[in-house]
Short mmCIF file of C-alpha atoms and ligand atoms in Angstrom, two decimals:
data_model
loop_
_atom_site.label_atom_id
_atom_site.label_comp_id
_atom_site.label_asym_id
_atom_site.label_seq_id
_atom_site.Cartn_x
_atom_site.Cartn_y
_atom_site.Cartn_z
CA UNK N 1 57.11 122.48 103.11
CA UNK N 2 59.92 122.67 100.57
CA UNK N 3 62.54 119.91 100.65
CA UNK N 4 65.85 119.43 98.82
CA UNK N 5 66.77 115.85 97.89
CA UNK N 6 70.50 115.32 97.16
CA UNK N 7 70.84 111.90 95.52
CA UNK N 8 72.99 110.81 92.56
CA UNK N 9 71.00 107.70 91.60
CA UNK N 10 68.56 109.41 89.27
CA UNK N 11 65.86 106.75 89.39
CA UNK N 12 65.92 106.75 93.18
CA UNK N 13 65.93 110.56 93.25
CA UNK N 14 62.89 110.65 90.97
CA UNK N 15 61.10 108.04 93.08
CA UNK N 16 61.85 109.93 96.32
CA UNK N 17 60.59 113.14 94.70
CA UNK N 18 57.33 111.47 93.65
CA UNK N 19 56.91 109.82 97.05
CA UNK N 20 57.41 113.05 98.98
CA UNK N 21 55.22 115.06 96.60
CA UNK N 22 52.46 112.54 97.19
CA UNK N 23 52.78 113.39 100.89
CA UNK N 24 52.36 117.09 100.19
CA UNK N 25 56.00 118.24 100.08
CA UNK N 26 57.41 120.47 97.34
CA UNK N 27 60.65 118.81 96.20
CA UNK N 28 63.81 119.89 94.36
CA UNK N 29 66.57 117.42 93.41
CA UNK N 30 70.34 117.86 93.20
CA UNK N 31 72.40 115.02 91.70
CA UNK N 32 75.84 115.74 93.21
CA UNK N 33 77.27 117.07 96.45
CA UNK N 34 78.57 120.39 95.15
CA UNK N 35 75.23 121.30 93.55
CA UNK N 36 73.42 120.08 96.66
CA UNK N 37 75.51 122.26 98.96
CA UNK N 38 74.99 125.28 96.69
CA UNK N 39 71.22 124.75 96.54
CA UNK N 40 70.95 124.12 100.30
CA UNK N 41 72.80 127.39 100.95
CA UNK N 42 70.72 129.48 98.57
CA UNK N 43 67.35 127.80 98.39
CA UNK N 44 65.64 128.50 101.71
CA UNK N 45 64.57 124.88 102.21
CA UNK N 46 62.54 123.59 105.14
CA UNK N 47 64.55 120.34 105.11
CA UNK N 48 67.27 118.43 103.22
CA UNK N 49 67.38 114.70 102.38
CA UNK N 50 71.02 113.85 101.82
CA UNK N 51 72.65 110.72 100.34
CA UNK N 52 76.13 109.91 101.73
CA UNK N 53 77.96 108.53 98.67
CA UNK N 54 77.80 111.41 96.19
CA UNK N 55 80.09 112.51 93.36
CA UNK N 56 81.99 115.74 94.02
CA UNK N 57 81.37 116.12 97.73
CA UNK N 58 80.10 113.43 100.12
CA UNK N 59 76.90 113.86 102.08
CA UNK N 60 78.94 113.97 105.28
CA UNK N 61 80.94 116.90 103.92
CA UNK N 62 77.85 118.73 102.65
CA UNK N 63 76.26 118.44 106.09
CA UNK N 64 79.44 119.43 107.95
CA UNK N 65 79.91 122.44 105.68
CA UNK N 66 76.33 123.65 106.20
CA UNK N 67 76.73 123.42 109.97
CA UNK N 68 80.13 125.15 109.81
CA UNK N 69 78.30 128.02 108.11
CA UNK N 70 75.69 127.98 110.88
CA UNK N 71 73.00 126.79 108.49
CA UNK N 72 70.60 124.79 110.69
CA UNK N 73 68.24 123.46 108.06
CA UNK N 74 67.01 120.02 109.26
CA UNK N 75 69.03 117.28 107.51
CA UNK N 76 68.02 113.63 107.09
CA UNK N 77 70.82 111.36 105.82
CA UNK N 78 70.04 108.50 103.44
CA UNK N 79 72.54 105.75 104.09
CA UNK N 80 73.26 102.70 101.94
CA UNK N 81 75.40 101.45 104.79
CA UNK N 82 73.77 100.20 107.95
CA UNK N 83 76.71 100.25 110.35
CA UNK N 84 76.11 102.14 113.56
CA UNK N 85 79.46 103.81 113.01
CA UNK N 86 78.36 105.43 109.73
CA UNK N 87 75.09 106.62 111.20
CA UNK N 88 76.90 108.04 114.22
CA UNK N 89 79.27 109.86 111.83
CA UNK N 90 76.34 111.53 110.12
CA UNK N 91 74.70 112.57 113.37
CA UNK N 92 77.99 113.82 114.79
CA UNK N 93 78.47 115.98 111.72
CA UNK N 94 75.19 117.71 112.42
CA UNK N 95 72.57 115.60 110.64
CA UNK N 96 69.29 115.35 112.53
CA UNK N 97 68.23 111.87 111.49
CA UNK N 98 69.10 109.05 109.09
CA UNK N 99 67.33 106.35 107.13
CA UNK N 100 68.94 103.21 105.70
CA UNK N 101 68.21 102.19 102.10
CA UNK N 102 65.91 100.64 101.13
CA UNK N 103 63.24 102.64 102.93
CA UNK N 104 59.54 103.34 102.54
CA UNK N 105 58.45 106.78 101.35
CA UNK N 106 55.76 106.81 104.02
CA UNK N 107 58.45 106.45 106.69
CA UNK N 108 60.67 109.04 104.98
CA UNK N 109 57.78 111.53 104.89
CA UNK N 110 56.96 110.84 108.55
CA UNK N 111 60.60 111.28 109.62
CA UNK N 112 60.80 114.53 107.66
CA UNK N 113 57.68 115.87 109.33
CA UNK N 114 59.16 115.01 112.72
CA UNK N 115 62.37 116.83 111.77
CA UNK N 116 60.51 119.93 110.63
CA UNK N 117 58.74 119.97 114.00
CA UNK N 118 62.03 119.77 115.88
CA UNK N 119 63.92 122.27 113.68
CA UNK N 120 65.54 125.53 114.71
CA UNK N 121 62.25 126.93 116.04
CA UNK N 122 59.80 124.94 118.17
CA UNK N 123 57.13 123.42 115.93
CA UNK N 124 54.15 121.81 117.62
CA UNK N 125 52.89 118.47 116.29
CA UNK N 126 49.35 119.76 115.81
CA UNK N 127 48.90 123.29 114.53
CA UNK N 128 46.15 125.32 116.17
CA UNK N 129 44.50 128.66 115.38
CA UNK N 130 41.40 129.21 117.52
CA UNK N 131 39.09 126.27 116.82
CA UNK N 132 40.97 125.37 113.62
CA UNK N 133 43.25 122.32 114.00
CA UNK N 134 45.66 120.82 111.45
CA UNK N 135 47.56 117.59 112.07
CA UNK N 136 50.38 117.57 109.46
CA UNK N 137 51.17 113.88 110.02
CA UNK N 138 47.62 112.62 109.60
CA UNK N 139 46.86 115.46 107.14
CA UNK N 140 43.58 116.05 108.89
CA UNK N 141 41.89 119.40 109.45
CA UNK N 142 39.10 120.11 111.92
CA UNK N 143 37.11 123.20 112.77
CA UNK N 144 34.97 123.13 115.89
CA UNK N 145 33.72 119.51 115.73
CA UNK N 146 33.70 119.18 111.95
CA UNK N 147 36.24 117.32 109.82
CA UNK N 148 37.25 119.34 106.76
CA UNK N 149 38.29 117.56 103.56
CA UNK N 150 41.21 119.29 101.84
CA UNK N 151 43.24 118.31 98.81
CA UNK N 152 46.98 117.73 99.36
CA UNK N 153 47.78 121.20 97.94
CA UNK N 154 45.14 122.97 100.00
CA UNK N 155 46.44 121.20 103.09
CA UNK N 156 50.04 122.18 102.28
CA UNK N 157 49.00 125.83 101.83
CA UNK N 158 47.10 125.86 105.12
CA UNK N 159 50.00 124.13 106.92
CA UNK N 160 52.48 126.72 105.69
CA UNK N 161 50.25 129.59 106.82
CA UNK N 162 49.56 127.94 110.18
CA UNK N 163 53.29 127.49 110.83
CA UNK N 164 53.51 131.28 110.53
CA UNK N 165 50.23 131.99 112.26
CA UNK N 166 49.58 135.69 112.81
CA UNK N 167 52.30 136.71 110.34
CA UNK N 168 51.84 138.14 106.86
CA UNK N 169 53.23 135.64 104.32
CA UNK N 170 53.98 137.06 100.85
CA UNK N 171 52.39 135.31 97.87
CA UNK N 172 55.83 134.70 96.33
CA UNK N 173 56.91 132.81 99.48
CA UNK N 174 53.78 130.66 99.36
CA UNK N 175 54.39 129.90 95.68
CA UNK N 176 57.99 128.97 96.50
CA UNK N 177 57.18 126.64 99.40
CA UNK N 178 53.86 125.10 98.41
CA UNK N 179 54.25 124.78 94.64
CA UNK N 180 57.07 123.88 92.27
CA UNK N 181 58.17 127.24 90.82
CA UNK N 182 59.63 125.45 87.79
CA UNK N 183 56.21 124.23 86.72
CA UNK N 184 54.03 126.99 88.17
CA UNK N 185 54.97 130.57 87.34
CA UNK N 186 51.58 132.27 87.59
CA UNK N 187 51.19 133.89 91.00
CA UNK N 188 47.40 133.78 90.52
CA UNK N 189 47.46 130.12 91.50
CA UNK N 190 48.02 131.25 95.11
CA UNK N 191 44.89 133.42 94.98
CA UNK N 192 42.89 130.62 93.41
CA UNK N 193 43.87 128.16 96.16
CA UNK N 194 43.37 130.75 98.90
CA UNK N 195 39.81 131.01 97.54
CA UNK N 196 39.36 127.22 97.63
CA UNK N 197 40.64 127.15 101.21
CA UNK N 198 38.32 129.93 102.37
CA UNK N 199 35.32 128.09 100.96
CA UNK N 200 36.24 125.10 103.10
CA UNK N 201 37.73 126.46 106.34
CA UNK N 202 35.95 129.82 106.70
CA UNK N 203 32.74 130.27 104.74
CA UNK N 204 30.78 127.31 106.19
CA UNK N 205 31.68 128.49 109.70
CA UNK N 206 31.12 132.23 109.10
CA UNK N 207 34.77 132.85 110.02
CA UNK N 208 37.62 134.84 108.49
CA UNK N 209 40.81 132.97 109.39
CA UNK N 210 42.49 133.32 106.00
CA UNK N 211 42.95 137.06 105.65
CA UNK N 212 44.15 138.94 102.57
CA UNK N 213 46.62 141.68 103.42
CA UNK N 214 46.33 143.89 100.36
CA UNK N 215 49.60 144.30 98.47
CA UNK N 216 51.46 142.11 100.98
CA UNK N 217 50.11 138.57 101.04
CA UNK N 218 48.06 136.38 103.38
CA UNK N 219 47.78 135.98 107.12
CA UNK N 220 46.23 133.14 109.10
CA UNK N 221 44.50 134.75 112.09
CA UNK N 222 45.90 133.40 115.37
CA UNK N 223 42.40 133.32 116.91
CA UNK N 224 40.97 131.40 113.95
CA UNK N 225 39.19 134.47 112.56
CA1 LIG I 1 74.80 107.68 96.09
#
């Protein structure tokens, strides 16, 4: 899941980025409201973490503008204020949730996951494909009665495919949402990780859930393969 963090305190922005990446999110940072609005419009993010007090354009205005443009990306407001009035303002302007500074990155990651579940399309808490189960919050994967150990990246790749179960997902989209395109430019990394995943979720169970659609991308079989 790819998230945009709009935060002008650079140390905090870097810490939030690290914290969310440790929870399996791919994270971009914008340091002012105008850049944040531009990136949120263009970037195809799964969620936005938005500070209120920003140079250029406040978080309230960024959120209101997105909603005015009928952009329904889930938005979580980071508030330095703790007045109910300020939080109500944010929610009234179309934010989906808020968190008051200081906050824990574990809580931020959990709130974001909840938001992504509730977003524009219904998103179930536990993703299921046949006998394959993924719990994004606990980051646990099971097949039949067996627990499957995945790395954070493998889990993020499987989660993305399971959220689009039955659909062909292009490699470029997987690279965009599961990796940081600024640091990873070689599309082969997707194939490499698809191979890792298959060896863990399919091969030991004689299944074929993770299917290669030649020339198009990957599809997670709705029946678990
Ligand atoms: Ca700020």
